XYZ file of C-alpha atoms in Angstrom:
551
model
C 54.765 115.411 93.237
C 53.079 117.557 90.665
C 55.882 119.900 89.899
C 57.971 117.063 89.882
C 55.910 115.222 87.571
C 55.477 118.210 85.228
C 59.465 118.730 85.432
C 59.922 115.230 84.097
C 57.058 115.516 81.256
C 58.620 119.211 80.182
C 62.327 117.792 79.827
C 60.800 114.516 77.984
C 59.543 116.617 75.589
C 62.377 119.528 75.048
C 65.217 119.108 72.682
C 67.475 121.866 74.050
C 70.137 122.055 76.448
C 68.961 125.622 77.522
C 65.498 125.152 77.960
C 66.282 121.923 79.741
C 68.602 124.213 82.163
C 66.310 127.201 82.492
C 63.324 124.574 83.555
C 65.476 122.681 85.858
C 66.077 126.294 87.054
C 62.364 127.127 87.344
C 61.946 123.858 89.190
C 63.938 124.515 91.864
C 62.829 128.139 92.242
C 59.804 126.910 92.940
C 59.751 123.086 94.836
C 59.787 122.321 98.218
C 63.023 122.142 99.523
C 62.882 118.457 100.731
C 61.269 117.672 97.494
C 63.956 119.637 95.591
C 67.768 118.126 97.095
C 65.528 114.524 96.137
C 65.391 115.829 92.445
C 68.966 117.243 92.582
C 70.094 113.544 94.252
C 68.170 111.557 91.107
C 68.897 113.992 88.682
C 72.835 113.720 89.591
C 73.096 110.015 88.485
C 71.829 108.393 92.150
C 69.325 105.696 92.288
C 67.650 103.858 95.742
C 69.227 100.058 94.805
C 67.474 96.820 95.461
C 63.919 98.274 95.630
C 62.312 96.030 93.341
C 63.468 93.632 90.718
C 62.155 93.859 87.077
C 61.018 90.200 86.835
C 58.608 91.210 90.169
C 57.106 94.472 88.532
C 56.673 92.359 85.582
C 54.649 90.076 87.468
C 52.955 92.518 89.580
C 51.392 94.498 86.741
C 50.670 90.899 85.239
C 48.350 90.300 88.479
C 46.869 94.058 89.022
C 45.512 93.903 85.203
C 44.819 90.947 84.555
C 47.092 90.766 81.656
C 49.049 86.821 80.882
C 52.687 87.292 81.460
C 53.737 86.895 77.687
C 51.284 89.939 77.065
C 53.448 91.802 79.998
C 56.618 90.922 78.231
C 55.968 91.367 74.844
C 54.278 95.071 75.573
C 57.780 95.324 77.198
C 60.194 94.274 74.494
C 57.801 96.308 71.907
C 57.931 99.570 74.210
C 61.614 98.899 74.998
C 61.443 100.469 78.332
C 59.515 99.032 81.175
C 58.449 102.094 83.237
C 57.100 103.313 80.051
C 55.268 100.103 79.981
C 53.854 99.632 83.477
C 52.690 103.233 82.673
C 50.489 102.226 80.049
C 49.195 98.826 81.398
C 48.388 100.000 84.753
C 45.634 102.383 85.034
C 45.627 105.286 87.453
C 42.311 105.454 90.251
C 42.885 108.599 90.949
C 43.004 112.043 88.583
C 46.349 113.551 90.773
C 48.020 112.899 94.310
C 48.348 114.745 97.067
C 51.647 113.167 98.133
C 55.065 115.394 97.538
C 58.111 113.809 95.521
C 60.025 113.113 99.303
C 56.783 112.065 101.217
C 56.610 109.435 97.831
C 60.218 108.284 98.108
C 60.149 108.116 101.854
C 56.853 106.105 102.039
C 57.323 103.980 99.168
C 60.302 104.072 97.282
C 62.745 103.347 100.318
C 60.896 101.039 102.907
C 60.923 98.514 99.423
C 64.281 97.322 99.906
C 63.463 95.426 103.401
C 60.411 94.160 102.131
C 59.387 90.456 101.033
C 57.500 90.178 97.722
C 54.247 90.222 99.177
C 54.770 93.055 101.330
C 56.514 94.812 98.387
C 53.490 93.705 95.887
C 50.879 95.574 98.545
C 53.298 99.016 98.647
C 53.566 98.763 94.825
C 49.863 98.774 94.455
C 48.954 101.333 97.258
C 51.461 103.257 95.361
C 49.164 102.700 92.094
C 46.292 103.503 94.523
C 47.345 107.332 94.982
C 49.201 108.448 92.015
C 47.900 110.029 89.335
C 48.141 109.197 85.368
C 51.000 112.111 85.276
C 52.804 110.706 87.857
C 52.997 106.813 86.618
C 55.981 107.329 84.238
C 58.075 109.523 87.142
C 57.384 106.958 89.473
C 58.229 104.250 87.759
C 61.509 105.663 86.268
C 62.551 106.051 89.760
C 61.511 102.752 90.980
C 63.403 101.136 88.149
C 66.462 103.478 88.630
C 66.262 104.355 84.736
C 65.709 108.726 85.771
C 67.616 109.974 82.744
C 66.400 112.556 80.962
C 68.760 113.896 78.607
C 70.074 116.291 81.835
C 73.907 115.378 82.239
C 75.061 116.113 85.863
C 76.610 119.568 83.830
C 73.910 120.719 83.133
C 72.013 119.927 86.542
C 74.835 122.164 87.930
C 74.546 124.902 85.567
C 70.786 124.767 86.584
C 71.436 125.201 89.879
C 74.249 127.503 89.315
C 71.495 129.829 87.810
C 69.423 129.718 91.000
C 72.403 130.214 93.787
C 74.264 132.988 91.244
C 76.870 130.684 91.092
C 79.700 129.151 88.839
C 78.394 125.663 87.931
C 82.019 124.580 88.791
C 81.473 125.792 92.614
C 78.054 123.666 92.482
C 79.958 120.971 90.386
C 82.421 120.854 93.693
C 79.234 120.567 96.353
C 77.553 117.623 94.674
C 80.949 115.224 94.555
C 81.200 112.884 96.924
C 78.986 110.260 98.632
C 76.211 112.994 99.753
C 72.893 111.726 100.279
C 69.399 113.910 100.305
C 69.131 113.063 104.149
C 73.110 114.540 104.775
C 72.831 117.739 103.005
C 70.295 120.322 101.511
C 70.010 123.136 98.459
C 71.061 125.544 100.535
C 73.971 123.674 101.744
C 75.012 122.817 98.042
C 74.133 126.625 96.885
C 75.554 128.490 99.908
C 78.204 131.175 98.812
C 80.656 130.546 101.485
C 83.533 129.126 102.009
C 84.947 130.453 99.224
C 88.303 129.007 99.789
C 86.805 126.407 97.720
C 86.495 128.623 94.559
C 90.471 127.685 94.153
C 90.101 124.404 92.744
C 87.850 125.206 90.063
C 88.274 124.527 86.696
C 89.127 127.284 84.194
C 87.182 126.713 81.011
C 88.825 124.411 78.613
C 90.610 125.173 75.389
C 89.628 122.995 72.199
C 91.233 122.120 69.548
C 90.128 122.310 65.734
C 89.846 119.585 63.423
C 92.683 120.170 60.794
C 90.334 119.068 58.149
C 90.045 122.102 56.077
C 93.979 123.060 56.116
C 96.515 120.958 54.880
C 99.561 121.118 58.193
C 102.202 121.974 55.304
C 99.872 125.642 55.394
C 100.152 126.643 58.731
C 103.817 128.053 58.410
C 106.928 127.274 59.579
C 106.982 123.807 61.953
C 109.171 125.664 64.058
C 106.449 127.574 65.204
C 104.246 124.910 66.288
C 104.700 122.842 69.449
C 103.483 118.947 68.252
C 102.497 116.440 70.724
C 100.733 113.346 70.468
C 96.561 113.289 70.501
C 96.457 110.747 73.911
C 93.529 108.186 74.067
C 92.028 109.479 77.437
C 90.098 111.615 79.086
C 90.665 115.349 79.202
C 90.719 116.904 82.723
C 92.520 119.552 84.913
C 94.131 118.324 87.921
C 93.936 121.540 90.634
C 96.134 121.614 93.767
C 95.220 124.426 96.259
C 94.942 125.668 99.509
C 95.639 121.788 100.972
C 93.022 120.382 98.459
C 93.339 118.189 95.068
C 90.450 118.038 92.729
C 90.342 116.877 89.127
C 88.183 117.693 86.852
C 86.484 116.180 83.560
C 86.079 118.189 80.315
C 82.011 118.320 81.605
C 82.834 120.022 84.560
C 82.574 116.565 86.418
C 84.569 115.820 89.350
C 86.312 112.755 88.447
C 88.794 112.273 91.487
C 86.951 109.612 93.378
C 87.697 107.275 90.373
C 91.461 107.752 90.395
C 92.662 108.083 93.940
C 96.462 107.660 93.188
C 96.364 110.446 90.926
C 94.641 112.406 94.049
C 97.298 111.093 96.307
C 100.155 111.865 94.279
C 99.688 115.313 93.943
C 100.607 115.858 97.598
C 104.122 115.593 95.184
C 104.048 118.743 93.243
C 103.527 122.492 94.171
C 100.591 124.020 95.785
C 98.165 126.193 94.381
C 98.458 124.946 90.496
C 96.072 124.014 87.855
C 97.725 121.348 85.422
C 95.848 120.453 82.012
C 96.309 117.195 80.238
C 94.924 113.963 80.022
C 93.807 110.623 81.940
C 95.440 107.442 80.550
C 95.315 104.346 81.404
C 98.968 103.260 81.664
C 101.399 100.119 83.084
C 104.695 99.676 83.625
C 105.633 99.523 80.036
C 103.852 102.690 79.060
C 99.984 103.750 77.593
C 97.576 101.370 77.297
C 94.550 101.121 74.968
C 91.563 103.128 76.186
C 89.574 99.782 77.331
C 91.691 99.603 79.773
C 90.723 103.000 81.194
C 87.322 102.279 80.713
C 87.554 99.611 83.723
C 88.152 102.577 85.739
C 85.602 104.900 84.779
C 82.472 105.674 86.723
C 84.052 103.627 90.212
C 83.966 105.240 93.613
C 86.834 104.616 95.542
C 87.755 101.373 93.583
C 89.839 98.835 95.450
C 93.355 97.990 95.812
C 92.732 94.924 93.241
C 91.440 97.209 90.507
C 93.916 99.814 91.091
C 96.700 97.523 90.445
C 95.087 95.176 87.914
C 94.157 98.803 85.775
C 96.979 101.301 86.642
C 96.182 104.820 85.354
C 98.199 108.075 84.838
C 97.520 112.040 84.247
C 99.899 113.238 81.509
C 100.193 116.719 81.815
C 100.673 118.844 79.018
C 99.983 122.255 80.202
C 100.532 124.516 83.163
C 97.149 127.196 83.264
C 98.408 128.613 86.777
C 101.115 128.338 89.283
C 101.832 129.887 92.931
C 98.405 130.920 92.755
C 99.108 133.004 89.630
C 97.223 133.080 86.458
C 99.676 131.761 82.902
C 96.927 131.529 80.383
C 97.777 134.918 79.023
C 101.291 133.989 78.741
C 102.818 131.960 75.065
C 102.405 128.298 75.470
C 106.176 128.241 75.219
C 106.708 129.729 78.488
C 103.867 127.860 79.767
C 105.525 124.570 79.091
C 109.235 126.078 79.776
C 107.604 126.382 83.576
C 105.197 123.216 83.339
C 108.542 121.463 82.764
C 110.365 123.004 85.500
C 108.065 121.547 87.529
C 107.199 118.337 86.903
C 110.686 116.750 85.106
C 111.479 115.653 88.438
C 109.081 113.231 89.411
C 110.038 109.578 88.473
C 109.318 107.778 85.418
C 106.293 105.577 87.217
C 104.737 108.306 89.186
C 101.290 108.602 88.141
C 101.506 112.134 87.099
C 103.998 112.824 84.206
C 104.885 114.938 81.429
C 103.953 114.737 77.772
C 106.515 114.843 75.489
C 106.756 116.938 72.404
C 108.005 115.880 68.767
C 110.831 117.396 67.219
C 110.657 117.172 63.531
C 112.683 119.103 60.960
C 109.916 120.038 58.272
C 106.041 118.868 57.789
C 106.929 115.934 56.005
C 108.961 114.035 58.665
C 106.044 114.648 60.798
C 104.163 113.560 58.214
C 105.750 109.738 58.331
C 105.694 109.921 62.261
C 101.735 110.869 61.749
C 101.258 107.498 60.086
C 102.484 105.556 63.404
C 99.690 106.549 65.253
C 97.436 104.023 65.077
C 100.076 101.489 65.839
C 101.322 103.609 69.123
C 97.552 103.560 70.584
C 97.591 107.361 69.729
C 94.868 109.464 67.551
C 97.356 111.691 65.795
C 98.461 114.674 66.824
C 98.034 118.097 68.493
C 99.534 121.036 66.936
C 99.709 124.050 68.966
C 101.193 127.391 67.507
C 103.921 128.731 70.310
C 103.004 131.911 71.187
C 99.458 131.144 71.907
C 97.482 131.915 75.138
C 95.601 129.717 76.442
C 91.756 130.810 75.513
C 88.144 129.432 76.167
C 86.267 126.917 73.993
C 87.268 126.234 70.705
C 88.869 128.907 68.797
C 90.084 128.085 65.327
C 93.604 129.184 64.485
C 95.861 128.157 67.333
C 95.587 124.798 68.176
C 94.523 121.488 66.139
C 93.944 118.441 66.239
C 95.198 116.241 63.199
C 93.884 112.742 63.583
C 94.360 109.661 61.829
C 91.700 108.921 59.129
C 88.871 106.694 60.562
C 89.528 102.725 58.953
C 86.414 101.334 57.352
C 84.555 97.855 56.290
C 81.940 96.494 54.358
C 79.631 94.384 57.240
C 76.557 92.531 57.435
C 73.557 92.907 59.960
C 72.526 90.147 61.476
C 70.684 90.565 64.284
C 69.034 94.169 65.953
C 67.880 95.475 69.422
C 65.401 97.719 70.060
C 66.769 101.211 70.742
C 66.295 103.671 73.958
C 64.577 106.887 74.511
C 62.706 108.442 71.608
C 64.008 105.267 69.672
C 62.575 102.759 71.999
C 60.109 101.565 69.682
C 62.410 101.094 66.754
C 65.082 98.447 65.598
C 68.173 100.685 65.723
C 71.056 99.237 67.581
C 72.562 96.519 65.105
C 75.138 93.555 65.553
C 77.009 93.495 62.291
C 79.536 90.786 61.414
C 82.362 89.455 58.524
C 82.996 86.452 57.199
C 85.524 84.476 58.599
C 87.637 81.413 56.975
C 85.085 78.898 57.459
C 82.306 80.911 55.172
C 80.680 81.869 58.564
C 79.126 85.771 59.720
C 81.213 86.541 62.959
C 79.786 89.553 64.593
C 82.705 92.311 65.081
C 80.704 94.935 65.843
C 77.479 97.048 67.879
C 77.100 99.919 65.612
C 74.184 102.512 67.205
C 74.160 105.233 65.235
C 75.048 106.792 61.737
C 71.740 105.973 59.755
C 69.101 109.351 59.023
C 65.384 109.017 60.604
C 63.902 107.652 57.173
C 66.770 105.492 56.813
C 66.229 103.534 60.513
C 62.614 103.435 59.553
C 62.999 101.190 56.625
C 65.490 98.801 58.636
C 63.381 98.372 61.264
C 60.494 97.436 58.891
C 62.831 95.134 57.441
C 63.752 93.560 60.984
C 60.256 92.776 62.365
C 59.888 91.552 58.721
C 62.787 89.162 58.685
C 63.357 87.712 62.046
C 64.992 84.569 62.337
C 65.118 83.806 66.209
C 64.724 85.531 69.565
C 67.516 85.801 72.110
C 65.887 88.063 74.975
C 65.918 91.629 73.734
C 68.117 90.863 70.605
C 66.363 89.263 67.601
C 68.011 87.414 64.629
C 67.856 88.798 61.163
C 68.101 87.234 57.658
C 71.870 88.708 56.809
C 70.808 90.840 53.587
C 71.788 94.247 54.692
C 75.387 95.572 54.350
C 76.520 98.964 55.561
C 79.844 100.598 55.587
C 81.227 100.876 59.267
C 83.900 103.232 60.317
C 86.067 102.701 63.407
C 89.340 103.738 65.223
C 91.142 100.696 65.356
C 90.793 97.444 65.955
C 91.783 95.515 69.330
C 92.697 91.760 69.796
C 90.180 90.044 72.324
C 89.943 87.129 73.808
C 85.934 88.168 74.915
C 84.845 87.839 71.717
C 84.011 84.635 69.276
C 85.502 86.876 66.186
C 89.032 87.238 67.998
C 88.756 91.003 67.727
C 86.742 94.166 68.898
C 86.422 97.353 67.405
C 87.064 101.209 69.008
C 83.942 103.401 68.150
C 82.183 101.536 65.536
C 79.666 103.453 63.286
C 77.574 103.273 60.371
C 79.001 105.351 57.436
C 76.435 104.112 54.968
C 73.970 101.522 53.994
C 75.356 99.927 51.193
C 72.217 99.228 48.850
C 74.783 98.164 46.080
C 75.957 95.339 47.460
C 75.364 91.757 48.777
C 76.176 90.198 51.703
C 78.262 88.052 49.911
C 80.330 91.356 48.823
C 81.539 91.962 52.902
C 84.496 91.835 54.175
C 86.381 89.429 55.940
C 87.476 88.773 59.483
C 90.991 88.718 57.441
C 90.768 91.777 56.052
C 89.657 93.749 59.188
C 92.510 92.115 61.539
C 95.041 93.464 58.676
C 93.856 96.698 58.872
C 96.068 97.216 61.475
C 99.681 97.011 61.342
C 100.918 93.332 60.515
C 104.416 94.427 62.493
C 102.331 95.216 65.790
C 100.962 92.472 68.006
C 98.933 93.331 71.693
C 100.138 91.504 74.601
C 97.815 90.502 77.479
C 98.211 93.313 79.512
C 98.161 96.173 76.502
C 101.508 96.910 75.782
C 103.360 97.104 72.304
C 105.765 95.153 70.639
C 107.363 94.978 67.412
C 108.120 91.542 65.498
C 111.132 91.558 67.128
C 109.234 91.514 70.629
C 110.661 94.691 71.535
C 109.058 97.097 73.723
C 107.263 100.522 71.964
C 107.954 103.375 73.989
C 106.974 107.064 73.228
């Protein structure tokens, strides 16, 4: 438990991806084996459910100090996180433990979840009995299931890619699936063969550049460039070799398990390919906005109700190899001359498909289409110059991405949430609302970040200075402070009291020049999108004529 505990300390306290990776690296150069697939298994996003519930540690650290309940509670909602809490409350016995990070899961952790509360309140505190002050916060994070530590399962994998010599992809590969700690080991996941499986790894992604600094009318001839709408989805690379499918997530996150159809129905095109292009969510009538997707994301094996309540699709839009043969050297042209030749077959509501391209006569016609985006559910578009290979991260000059401009509106805070991690103890995450018709403040919007350091320090003086109720974690503010909020669009929802929600809300400014008074209204934010566009139940398009939008 010491390494472990010192592991979890060390990444607390680094700010760097690569000194996060090379001690994760360390780590497992040096733990136990048993002790080291249980850090892998946390570290990957796993948790032990239904060991304890948060109302019972409450109460238990409540009866082992001494401490009233409201003192328990409001150390909690001041901390913000309550392993952090329990860590300070509770005070150690002992100066370190003995016990090793599987012998503490396997005698505490675990046996929890078929225990009463009594039995459970004697394991917590024998628990408290033998650990020391190090390993309260570890122990606690794992208890409550809240391990994160600013390691993304990429990163975990490039950790333990260092350690096996390994591509993080191959590791990425090992840890999918519903393994558990007592089903596999490290030197399962970091064993070199079977390297049949190397065939459905990922090549690394190309990236587009923002076309911010160069006007499209610059980059040459339009002829030249292959133009294709900017999806709202998730980027991946759907791999079909050697009798196995895998698809892959811009991370390096294998994202199959979450969209079995799209699995399933590439048993319909040719073997040993690697096809790049997007996950959408997307019904009968076409794409659907990205909250729809969202339903989807982060299920294992969903069921048959989900599936066909939330249909989804992978819109292909390039072709990296084929026949076991590598095309990224070759012009994108002839890439999508043979992605086309094999996929224009498959029907229309197959859940693999093609992307189309635009063809516009001159800059300025795709200028005009440009401006539709926001009413097709699209982000703009991708430009991507003909004769260019496919390369490896983002490299300026070939491809670009030329997005709509973000909208923006004048809101008003009203009530605030303490933040997470190194934020915890501030007032950062914000509910910020318009006016509506009736001269009320409807909230439209959780905005979370977009403010400096010295600026979230002065709101959150001004929150615990102007509260006006208390609603759990959330607290109710006197509406004084208006900030500028960017977003992507806005969405018609019957979930909220305002009648809308907003796609990536953010603060833009704090706007110390004006009253609340000066906001905008719940009006004025439903007309920033198009008055000709309405959003029908299930996400699809229509004009005021009710006619389908198709792309």
């Amino acid at each position: 438990m010491k390494l472990f505990s010192r592991l979890f300390h060390d990444l607390d306290a680094m700010t760097k991806t690569n000194e996060r990776v090379e001690r994760l690296g360390l780590y497992f150069e040096q733990a136990d084996p048993n002790d080291s697939i249980w850090a892998c298994w946390f570290l990957a996003g796993n948790r032990i459910k239904g060991a304890v519930k948060t109302s019972q540690l409450r109460a238990f650290a409540s009866e082992r100090t001494g401490l009233p309940d409201w003192i328990v509670s409001e150390s909690h909602e001041r901390v913000g996180d309550l392993a952090e809490t329990l860590s300070l409350l509770v005070e150690a016995k002992v100066s370190g433990t003995s016990l090793s990070l599987s012998q503490l899961v396997e005698a505490f952790i675990k046996p929890m979840v078929f225990m009463d509360r009594e039995e459970r309140r004697n394991c917590i505190y024998r628990a408290w009995d033998v650990l020391g002050p190090e390993d309260f916060l570890p122990f606690h994070k794992l208890l409550t299931g809240a391990f994160r530590m600013g390691v993304s399962k990429g990163n975990l994998c490039k950790a333990l890619a260092l350690v096996g010599k390994l591509e993080p992809a191959f590791v990425a590969q090992r840890l999918t699936g519903d393994w558990t700690p007592e089903t596999t080991s490290l030197d399962k996941i970091l064993n070199p063969k079977h390297t049949e499986e190397s065939l459905c790894l990922p090549f690394p992604f190309f990236l587009a550049c923002p076309i911010q600094d160069t006007a499209p009318d610059e980059l040459g001839s339009v002829e030249d460039w292959q133009v294709e709408w900017k999806w709202d989805g998730i980027r991946a690379q759907l791999i079909k070799s050697g009798g196995n499918v895998m698809l892959w997530s811009r991370g390096e996150e294998s994202v199959g398990e979450s969209f079995p159809e799209i699995i399933r129905a590439a048993n319909s095109i040719p073997s040993d390919v690697c096809l790049d292009g997007e996950i959408l969510a997307w019904g009968k009538n076409g794409l659907r906005p990205f909250s729809r997707l969202q339903k989807r994301l982060g299920r294992k094996d969903p069921g048959p109700t989900i599936m066909k309540r939330e249909p989804v699709r992978f819109q292909a839009y390039d072709l990296l190899r084929l026949k076991g043969k590598d095309l990224r050297e070759q012009p994108l042209r002839k890439r999508r001359a043979k992605l086309v030749e094999t996929l224009d077959k498959l029907p229309n509501e197959f859940p693999i498909g093609l992307s189309s391209v635009l063809i516009e006569k001159s800059w300025e016609e795709l200028a005009a289409l440009h401006r539709q985006s926001r009413e097709r559910g699209v982000e703009g578009f991708m430009l991507k110059r003909k004769d260019s290979t496919y390369q490896s991260g983002r490299v300026k000059g070939d491809w670009f991405k030329w997005k709509v401009d973000p909208l923006h509106a004048d809101m008003v805070m009203v009530s605030a949430q303490l933040g997470h991690g190194k934020r915890s103890n501030l007032y950062s995450d914000y509910s910020l609302a318009v006016w509506n018709d009736r001269g009320e403040l409807v909230v439209v919007a959780k905005a979370y970040s977009g403010l400096t350091d010295k600026e979230l320090k002065e709101v959150d003086r001004f929150v615990r200075a102007n509260i006006t109720g208390r609603f759990g974690p959330v607290r109710g503010v006197r509406p004084k402070l208006v900030f500028e909020v960017a977003f992507e669009g806005v969405r018609f929802s019957g979930r909220h009291k305002s009648g809308v929600a907003l796609r990536f809300p953010r603060i833009k400014r704090w706007r110390l020049d004006k009253k609340p008074s000066d906001a905008d209204t719940l009006e004025t934010v439903r007309n920033l999108t198009s008055s000709e566009i309405s959003r029908a139940e299930d996400g699809t398009r229509t004009d005021e004529d009710g006619n389908l939008l198709l792309f």
